PDB file of C-alpha atoms and ligand atoms in Angstrom:
ATOM      1  CA  UNK N   1      -3.263  -3.740  -4.710  1.00  0.00           C
ATOM      2  CA  UNK N   2      -2.964  -0.425  -6.948  1.00  0.00           C
ATOM      3  CA  UNK N   3      -0.304   2.296  -6.004  1.00  0.00           C
ATOM      4  CA  UNK N   4      -0.970   5.714  -6.175  1.00  0.00           C
ATOM      5  CA  UNK N   5       2.130   8.447  -5.869  1.00  0.00           C
ATOM      6  CA  UNK N   6       0.877  11.281  -3.272  1.00  0.00           C
ATOM      7  CA  UNK N   7       2.833  14.367  -5.093  1.00  0.00           C
ATOM      8  CA  UNK N   8       2.047  17.394  -7.455  1.00  0.00           C
ATOM      9  CA  UNK N   9       6.086  17.485  -8.202  1.00  0.00           C
ATOM     10  CA  UNK N  10       6.146  16.798 -11.923  1.00  0.00           C
ATOM     11  CA  UNK N  11       9.643  15.112 -11.831  1.00  0.00           C
ATOM     12  CA  UNK N  12       8.492  13.006  -8.919  1.00  0.00           C
ATOM     13  CA  UNK N  13       5.624  11.993 -11.436  1.00  0.00           C
ATOM     14  CA  UNK N  14       7.683  11.044 -13.698  1.00  0.00           C
ATOM     15  CA  UNK N  15      10.324   9.463 -11.597  1.00  0.00           C
ATOM     16  CA  UNK N  16       7.668   7.155 -10.340  1.00  0.00           C
ATOM     17  CA  UNK N  17       6.172   6.369 -13.404  1.00  0.00           C
ATOM     18  CA  UNK N  18       9.116   5.080 -14.963  1.00  0.00           C
ATOM     19  CA  UNK N  19       8.861   2.025 -12.694  1.00  0.00           C
ATOM     20  CA  UNK N  20       5.943   0.893 -14.617  1.00  0.00           C
ATOM     21  CA  UNK N  21       4.126   0.398 -11.273  1.00  0.00           C
ATOM     22  CA  UNK N  22       2.179   3.432 -11.125  1.00  0.00           C
ATOM     23  CA  UNK N  23      -1.223   3.143 -11.415  1.00  0.00           C
ATOM     24  CA  UNK N  24      -2.653   6.679 -10.329  1.00  0.00           C
ATOM     25  CA  UNK N  25      -1.504  10.462  -8.328  1.00  0.00           C
ATOM     26  CA  UNK N  26      -3.455  12.136  -5.648  1.00  0.00           C
ATOM     27  CA  UNK N  27      -2.511  16.005  -4.952  1.00  0.00           C
ATOM     28  CA  UNK N  28      -4.075  18.210  -2.604  1.00  0.00           C
ATOM     29  CA  UNK N  29      -3.871  22.189  -2.079  1.00  0.00           C
ATOM     30  CA  UNK N  30      -0.729  21.688   0.039  1.00  0.00           C
ATOM     31  CA  UNK N  31       0.971  19.316  -2.025  1.00  0.00           C
ATOM     32  CA  UNK N  32      -0.196  22.250  -4.987  1.00  0.00           C
ATOM     33  CA  UNK N  33       1.428  25.022  -2.836  1.00  0.00           C
ATOM     34  CA  UNK N  34       4.761  23.204  -1.749  1.00  0.00           C
ATOM     35  CA  UNK N  35       5.083  23.622  -5.952  1.00  0.00           C
ATOM     36  CA  UNK N  36       4.329  26.851  -5.585  1.00  0.00           C
ATOM     37  CA  UNK N  37       1.170  26.635  -7.763  1.00  0.00           C
ATOM     38  CA  UNK N  38      -1.297  29.412  -7.007  1.00  0.00           C
ATOM     39  CA  UNK N  39      -3.923  30.741  -8.884  1.00  0.00           C
ATOM     40  CA  UNK N  40      -7.282  28.920 -10.707  1.00  0.00           C
ATOM     41  CA  UNK N  41      -5.250  28.915 -14.319  1.00  0.00           C
ATOM     42  CA  UNK N  42      -2.569  27.692 -13.316  1.00  0.00           C
ATOM     43  CA  UNK N  43      -3.414  24.759 -11.032  1.00  0.00           C
ATOM     44  CA  UNK N  44      -5.728  23.499 -13.580  1.00  0.00           C
ATOM     45  CA  UNK N  45      -2.660  24.261 -16.221  1.00  0.00           C
ATOM     46  CA  UNK N  46      -0.904  21.663 -13.983  1.00  0.00           C
ATOM     47  CA  UNK N  47      -3.780  19.160 -13.259  1.00  0.00           C
ATOM     48  CA  UNK N  48      -3.755  18.578 -17.293  1.00  0.00           C
ATOM     49  CA  UNK N  49       0.448  18.559 -17.073  1.00  0.00           C
ATOM     50  CA  UNK N  50       0.164  15.172 -14.398  1.00  0.00           C
ATOM     51  CA  UNK N  51      -2.636  13.770 -16.688  1.00  0.00           C
ATOM     52  CA  UNK N  52      -0.385  14.137 -19.646  1.00  0.00           C
ATOM     53  CA  UNK N  53       2.200  11.910 -18.073  1.00  0.00           C
ATOM     54  CA  UNK N  54      -0.237   9.311 -16.555  1.00  0.00           C
ATOM     55  CA  UNK N  55      -3.516   7.004 -18.180  1.00  0.00           C
ATOM     56  CA  UNK N  56      -4.375   6.250 -14.246  1.00  0.00           C
ATOM     57  CA  UNK N  57      -6.696   8.406 -11.435  1.00  0.00           C
ATOM     58  CA  UNK N  58      -5.589  11.573 -11.207  1.00  0.00           C
ATOM     59  CA  UNK N  59      -6.654  13.322  -7.343  1.00  0.00           C
ATOM     60  CA  UNK N  60      -8.041  17.047  -7.893  1.00  0.00           C
ATOM     61  CA  UNK N  61      -9.418  18.537  -4.737  1.00  0.00           C
ATOM     62  CA  UNK N  62     -12.349  21.420  -5.103  1.00  0.00           C
ATOM     63  CA  UNK N  63     -11.525  24.042  -2.556  1.00  0.00           C
ATOM     64  CA  UNK N  64     -14.792  24.838  -1.927  1.00  0.00           C
ATOM     65  CA  UNK N  65     -17.049  24.145   1.203  1.00  0.00           C
ATOM     66  CA  UNK N  66     -20.570  24.772   0.339  1.00  0.00           C
ATOM     67  CA  UNK N  67     -22.037  22.065  -1.625  1.00  0.00           C
ATOM     68  CA  UNK N  68     -22.898  24.775  -4.724  1.00  0.00           C
ATOM     69  CA  UNK N  69     -19.563  25.485  -4.823  1.00  0.00           C
ATOM     70  CA  UNK N  70     -18.169  21.717  -5.269  1.00  0.00           C
ATOM     71  CA  UNK N  71     -20.123  20.818  -8.081  1.00  0.00           C
ATOM     72  CA  UNK N  72     -19.041  23.471  -9.668  1.00  0.00           C
ATOM     73  CA  UNK N  73     -16.003  22.752  -9.285  1.00  0.00           C
ATOM     74  CA  UNK N  74     -16.011  19.476  -9.977  1.00  0.00           C
ATOM     75  CA  UNK N  75     -18.018  20.428 -13.369  1.00  0.00           C
ATOM     76  CA  UNK N  76     -14.870  22.388 -14.163  1.00  0.00           C
ATOM     77  CA  UNK N  77     -11.922  19.834 -13.004  1.00  0.00           C
ATOM     78  CA  UNK N  78     -14.138  16.892 -14.832  1.00  0.00           C
ATOM     79  CA  UNK N  79     -13.222  18.826 -18.013  1.00  0.00           C
ATOM     80  CA  UNK N  80      -9.171  18.740 -17.877  1.00  0.00           C
ATOM     81  CA  UNK N  81      -8.710  15.546 -18.787  1.00  0.00           C
ATOM     82  CA  UNK N  82     -10.786  12.517 -18.952  1.00  0.00           C
ATOM     83  CA  UNK N  83      -9.048  10.503 -15.632  1.00  0.00           C
ATOM     84  CA  UNK N  84     -10.014  13.042 -13.235  1.00  0.00           C
ATOM     85  CA  UNK N  85     -12.103  11.976 -10.229  1.00  0.00           C
ATOM     86  CA  UNK N  86     -12.896  15.098  -7.568  1.00  0.00           C
ATOM     87  CA  UNK N  87     -11.648  15.047  -4.382  1.00  0.00           C
ATOM     88  CA  UNK N  88     -14.620  15.872  -1.724  1.00  0.00           C
ATOM     89  CA  UNK N  89     -13.514  16.403   2.016  1.00  0.00           C
ATOM     90  CA  UNK N  90     -15.411  14.365   4.600  1.00  0.00           C
ATOM     91  CA  UNK N  91     -18.003  16.962   5.931  1.00  0.00           C
ATOM     92  CA  UNK N  92     -21.896  17.145   5.790  1.00  0.00           C
ATOM     93  CA  UNK N  93     -21.999  19.044   1.938  1.00  0.00           C
ATOM     94  CA  UNK N  94     -18.997  16.650   0.395  1.00  0.00           C
ATOM     95  CA  UNK N  95     -21.067  13.851   1.392  1.00  0.00           C
ATOM     96  CA  UNK N  96     -24.565  15.739  -0.459  1.00  0.00           C
ATOM     97  CA  UNK N  97     -21.522  16.589  -3.281  1.00  0.00           C
ATOM     98  CA  UNK N  98     -20.513  12.740  -3.473  1.00  0.00           C
ATOM     99  CA  UNK N  99     -23.945  11.461  -3.575  1.00  0.00           C
ATOM    100  CA  UNK N 100     -24.775  13.917  -6.725  1.00  0.00           C
ATOM    101  CA  UNK N 101     -21.872  13.228  -8.707  1.00  0.00           C
ATOM    102  CA  UNK N 102     -21.753   9.373  -7.989  1.00  0.00           C
ATOM    103  CA  UNK N 103     -25.247   9.747  -9.605  1.00  0.00           C
ATOM    104  CA  UNK N 104     -23.476  11.482 -12.620  1.00  0.00           C
ATOM    105  CA  UNK N 105     -21.008   8.808 -13.440  1.00  0.00           C
ATOM    106  CA  UNK N 106     -18.339  11.318 -11.837  1.00  0.00           C
ATOM    107  CA  UNK N 107     -15.748   9.440  -9.934  1.00  0.00           C
ATOM    108  CA  UNK N 108     -15.147  10.712  -6.296  1.00  0.00           C
ATOM    109  CA  UNK N 109     -12.093  10.542  -3.500  1.00  0.00           C
ATOM    110  CA  UNK N 110     -13.338  11.645  -0.506  1.00  0.00           C
ATOM    111  CA  UNK N 111     -10.407  12.432   1.287  1.00  0.00           C
ATOM    112  CA  UNK N 112     -10.260  13.611   5.094  1.00  0.00           C
ATOM    113  CA  UNK N 113     -10.934  10.459   6.721  1.00  0.00           C
ATOM    114  CA  UNK N 114     -10.414   9.646  10.392  1.00  0.00           C
ATOM    115  CA  UNK N 115     -13.224   6.914  11.305  1.00  0.00           C
ATOM    116  CA  UNK N 116     -15.110   4.252  10.330  1.00  0.00           C
ATOM    117  CA  UNK N 117     -18.265   5.944  11.173  1.00  0.00           C
ATOM    118  CA  UNK N 118     -16.838   8.368   7.995  1.00  0.00           C
ATOM    119  CA  UNK N 119     -15.818   5.354   5.818  1.00  0.00           C
ATOM    120  CA  UNK N 120     -19.644   4.425   6.300  1.00  0.00           C
ATOM    121  CA  UNK N 121     -21.103   7.383   5.343  1.00  0.00           C
ATOM    122  CA  UNK N 122     -18.359   7.688   2.297  1.00  0.00           C
ATOM    123  CA  UNK N 123     -19.648   4.524   0.606  1.00  0.00           C
ATOM    124  CA  UNK N 124     -23.540   5.065   1.285  1.00  0.00           C
ATOM    125  CA  UNK N 125     -23.057   8.487  -0.066  1.00  0.00           C
ATOM    126  CA  UNK N 126     -21.703   6.515  -3.598  1.00  0.00           C
ATOM    127  CA  UNK N 127     -17.672   7.331  -2.900  1.00  0.00           C
ATOM    128  CA  UNK N 128     -15.512   5.924  -5.581  1.00  0.00           C
ATOM    129  CA  UNK N 129     -12.284   6.389  -3.583  1.00  0.00           C
ATOM    130  CA  UNK N 130     -11.698   6.668   0.131  1.00  0.00           C
ATOM    131  CA  UNK N 131      -9.029   8.059   1.656  1.00  0.00           C
ATOM    132  CA  UNK N 132      -8.303   7.238   5.262  1.00  0.00           C
ATOM    133  CA  UNK N 133      -5.017   9.083   6.439  1.00  0.00           C
ATOM    134  CA  UNK N 134      -3.373   6.583   8.226  1.00  0.00           C
ATOM    135  CA  UNK N 135      -0.282   8.496   9.365  1.00  0.00           C
ATOM    136  CA  UNK N 136      -2.041  11.514  10.676  1.00  0.00           C
ATOM    137  CA  UNK N 137      -3.780   8.474  13.176  1.00  0.00           C
ATOM    138  CA  UNK N 138      -0.557   7.244  14.243  1.00  0.00           C
ATOM    139  CA  UNK N 139       0.498  10.856  14.966  1.00  0.00           C
ATOM    140  CA  UNK N 140      -2.301  10.838  17.291  1.00  0.00           C
ATOM    141  CA  UNK N 141      -1.360   8.234  19.274  1.00  0.00           C
ATOM    142  CA  UNK N 142      -4.314   5.557  17.729  1.00  0.00           C
ATOM    143  CA  UNK N 143      -3.677   3.008  15.189  1.00  0.00           C
ATOM    144  CA  UNK N 144      -3.963   4.393  11.795  1.00  0.00           C
ATOM    145  CA  UNK N 145      -3.044   0.550  10.033  1.00  0.00           C
ATOM    146  CA  UNK N 146      -6.291  -0.508  11.990  1.00  0.00           C
ATOM    147  CA  UNK N 147      -8.356   1.896  10.538  1.00  0.00           C
ATOM    148  CA  UNK N 148      -7.553   0.412   7.323  1.00  0.00           C
ATOM    149  CA  UNK N 149      -8.506  -3.175   8.540  1.00  0.00           C
ATOM    150  CA  UNK N 150     -11.794  -1.843  10.071  1.00  0.00           C
ATOM    151  CA  UNK N 151     -12.622  -0.391   7.356  1.00  0.00           C
ATOM    152  CA  UNK N 152     -11.460  -3.859   5.092  1.00  0.00           C
ATOM    153  CA  UNK N 153     -13.707  -5.654   6.951  1.00  0.00           C
ATOM    154  CA  UNK N 154     -17.437  -3.588   7.474  1.00  0.00           C
ATOM    155  CA  UNK N 155     -17.019  -2.637   3.512  1.00  0.00           C
ATOM    156  CA  UNK N 156     -16.642  -7.243   2.179  1.00  0.00           C
ATOM    157  CA  UNK N 157     -19.409  -7.296   5.008  1.00  0.00           C
ATOM    158  CA  UNK N 158     -21.685  -4.502   4.045  1.00  0.00           C
ATOM    159  CA  UNK N 159     -20.609  -5.069   0.147  1.00  0.00           C
ATOM    160  CA  UNK N 160     -19.772  -1.781  -0.692  1.00  0.00           C
ATOM    161  CA  UNK N 161     -17.738  -1.058  -3.944  1.00  0.00           C
ATOM    162  CA  UNK N 162     -16.017   1.953  -2.614  1.00  0.00           C
ATOM    163  CA  UNK N 163     -12.234   1.604  -2.824  1.00  0.00           C
ATOM    164  CA  UNK N 164     -10.086   2.179   0.115  1.00  0.00           C
ATOM    165  CA  UNK N 165      -6.984   4.591  -0.883  1.00  0.00           C
ATOM    166  CA  UNK N 166      -4.597   4.220   2.212  1.00  0.00           C
ATOM    167  CA  UNK N 167      -3.376   8.088   2.454  1.00  0.00           C
ATOM    168  CA  UNK N 168      -0.836  10.132   4.440  1.00  0.00           C
ATOM    169  CA  UNK N 169       2.030   7.056   3.702  1.00  0.00           C
ATOM    170  CA  UNK N 170       4.636   7.875   6.172  1.00  0.00           C
ATOM    171  CA  UNK N 171       6.870   5.538   5.077  1.00  0.00           C
ATOM    172  CA  UNK N 172       7.378   1.794   3.149  1.00  0.00           C
ATOM    173  CA  UNK N 173       6.244   0.034   6.254  1.00  0.00           C
ATOM    174  CA  UNK N 174       2.686   1.878   5.825  1.00  0.00           C
ATOM    175  CA  UNK N 175       2.560   0.463   2.541  1.00  0.00           C
ATOM    176  CA  UNK N 176       3.176  -3.679   3.773  1.00  0.00           C
ATOM    177  CA  UNK N 177       0.984  -2.919   6.476  1.00  0.00           C
ATOM    178  CA  UNK N 178      -1.650  -1.122   4.394  1.00  0.00           C
ATOM    179  CA  UNK N 179      -1.615  -4.040   1.774  1.00  0.00           C
ATOM    180  CA  UNK N 180      -1.857  -6.935   4.701  1.00  0.00           C
ATOM    181  CA  UNK N 181      -4.897  -4.897   6.091  1.00  0.00           C
ATOM    182  CA  UNK N 182      -6.971  -4.510   2.966  1.00  0.00           C
ATOM    183  CA  UNK N 183      -6.415  -1.347   1.306  1.00  0.00           C
ATOM    184  CA  UNK N 184      -7.191  -1.536  -2.629  1.00  0.00           C
ATOM    185  CA  UNK N 185      -4.782   0.993  -3.210  1.00  0.00           C
ATOM    186  CA  UNK N 186      -2.049   3.124  -1.921  1.00  0.00           C
ATOM    187  CA  UNK N 187      -0.847   6.864  -2.082  1.00  0.00           C
ATOM    188  CA  UNK N 188       2.764   7.307  -0.969  1.00  0.00           C
ATOM    189  CA  UNK N 189       5.077   9.985  -1.178  1.00  0.00           C
ATOM    190  CA  UNK N 190       8.634   8.522  -3.964  1.00  0.00           C
ATOM    191  CA  UNK N 191      10.948   7.702  -0.970  1.00  0.00           C
ATOM    192  CA  UNK N 192       8.096   5.333   0.164  1.00  0.00           C
ATOM    193  CA  UNK N 193       7.566   4.297  -2.903  1.00  0.00           C
ATOM    194  CA  UNK N 194      11.666   3.692  -3.619  1.00  0.00           C
ATOM    195  CA  UNK N 195      12.199   2.388  -0.148  1.00  0.00           C
ATOM    196  CA  UNK N 196      10.140  -0.763  -0.690  1.00  0.00           C
ATOM    197  CA  UNK N 197      13.460  -2.056  -3.112  1.00  0.00           C
ATOM    198  CA  UNK N 198      15.681  -1.616  -0.224  1.00  0.00           C
ATOM    199  CA  UNK N 199      17.678  -4.681   1.650  1.00  0.00           C
ATOM    200  CA  UNK N 200      20.424  -4.265   2.807  1.00  0.00           C
ATOM    201  CA  UNK N 201      21.388  -8.215   1.620  1.00  0.00           C
ATOM    202  CA  UNK N 202      20.750  -7.382  -1.635  1.00  0.00           C
ATOM    203  CA  UNK N 203      23.130  -4.774  -2.240  1.00  0.00           C
ATOM    204  CA  UNK N 204      25.356  -7.160  -0.534  1.00  0.00           C
ATOM    205  CA  UNK N 205      24.398  -9.808  -2.212  1.00  0.00           C
ATOM    206  CA  UNK N 206      24.951  -8.314  -5.829  1.00  0.00           C
ATOM    207  CA  UNK N 207      27.962  -6.957  -5.277  1.00  0.00           C
ATOM    208  CA  UNK N 208      29.219 -10.174  -4.681  1.00  0.00           C
ATOM    209  CA  UNK N 209      27.623 -11.541  -7.478  1.00  0.00           C
ATOM    210  CA  UNK N 210      29.108  -8.767  -9.542  1.00  0.00           C
ATOM    211  CA  UNK N 211      32.597  -9.391  -7.868  1.00  0.00           C
ATOM    212  CA  UNK N 212      32.766 -12.850  -8.521  1.00  0.00           C
ATOM    213  CA  UNK N 213      31.962 -12.644 -12.321  1.00  0.00           C
ATOM    214  CA  UNK N 214      34.491 -10.190 -12.590  1.00  0.00           C
ATOM    215  CA  UNK N 215      37.698 -12.306 -10.614  1.00  0.00           C
ATOM    216  CA  UNK N 216      35.951 -15.393 -12.722  1.00  0.00           C
ATOM    217  CA  UNK N 217      35.997 -13.357 -16.465  1.00  0.00           C
ATOM    218  CA  UNK N 218      39.991 -12.522 -15.646  1.00  0.00           C
TER     219      UNK N 218
HETATM  220  C1  E4P F   1      -3.994  12.329   0.276  1.00  0.00           C
HETATM  221  O1  E4P F   1      -4.761  12.047  -0.490  1.00  0.00           O
HETATM  222  C2  E4P F   1      -3.275  13.076   1.043  1.00  0.00           C
HETATM  223  O2  E4P F   1      -3.119  13.919   0.161  1.00  0.00           O
HETATM  224  C3  E4P F   1      -2.336  12.793   2.056  1.00  0.00           C
HETATM  225  O3  E4P F   1      -1.792  11.494   1.583  1.00  0.00           O
HETATM  226  C4  E4P F   1      -1.857  13.319   3.145  1.00  0.00           C
HETATM  227  O4  E4P F   1      -0.777  13.105   3.794  1.00  0.00           O
HETATM  228  P1  E4P F   1       0.101  13.567   4.798  1.00  0.00           P
HETATM  229  O5  E4P F   1      -0.541  13.378   6.451  1.00  0.00           O
HETATM  230  O6  E4P F   1       1.679  13.427   4.358  1.00  0.00           O
HETATM  231  O7  E4P F   1      -0.535  15.012   4.411  1.00  0.00           O
END
């Protein structure tokens, strides 16, 4: 399973990259706004800065909601760096754009996915990645991990190549459960990645090892 970080924060991307386990980055317009990045030039410069840090796929989301606009933005975004992936919302015009971009060999990430039916459509259109939003599904008293499991089953039965990218991860347990449910990629905020490190018995065990070593070395 691949690990992406879900942020536009440069320091957090550097910190995750320094761990040596980072395979890529996802962003969205809300994450860009959170960093105070506004205006097309600044946003494109920011994507370039991220692509200079990470070699793996970097998802850059289109703002247009019509086919022509999405295609125009996609063609501009792919010029930024060779590892840019075009993030397209799961809407009718988006499916058309994913199909066209797939035909041009441009990688896509179909975002805002909340159902298995949407997952089938995105795969049929040739999406490279599919982003089911598991945290937001959980927020509606449904089960985001069950959607990952259902899509993984369908893609395996049907032989679809689209990679399942578990998104809207809210905690470390979501990462473990996504792995069990068949996600190919998880995109996570930094605290959820770092949370995987934590276990009280590790801390207690290490403190004891170091204390015993110090005692024996006296
Ligand atoms: C995915 O690519 C999205 O950027 C992201 O995971 C959404 O997460 P949120 O529901 O925490 O905003």
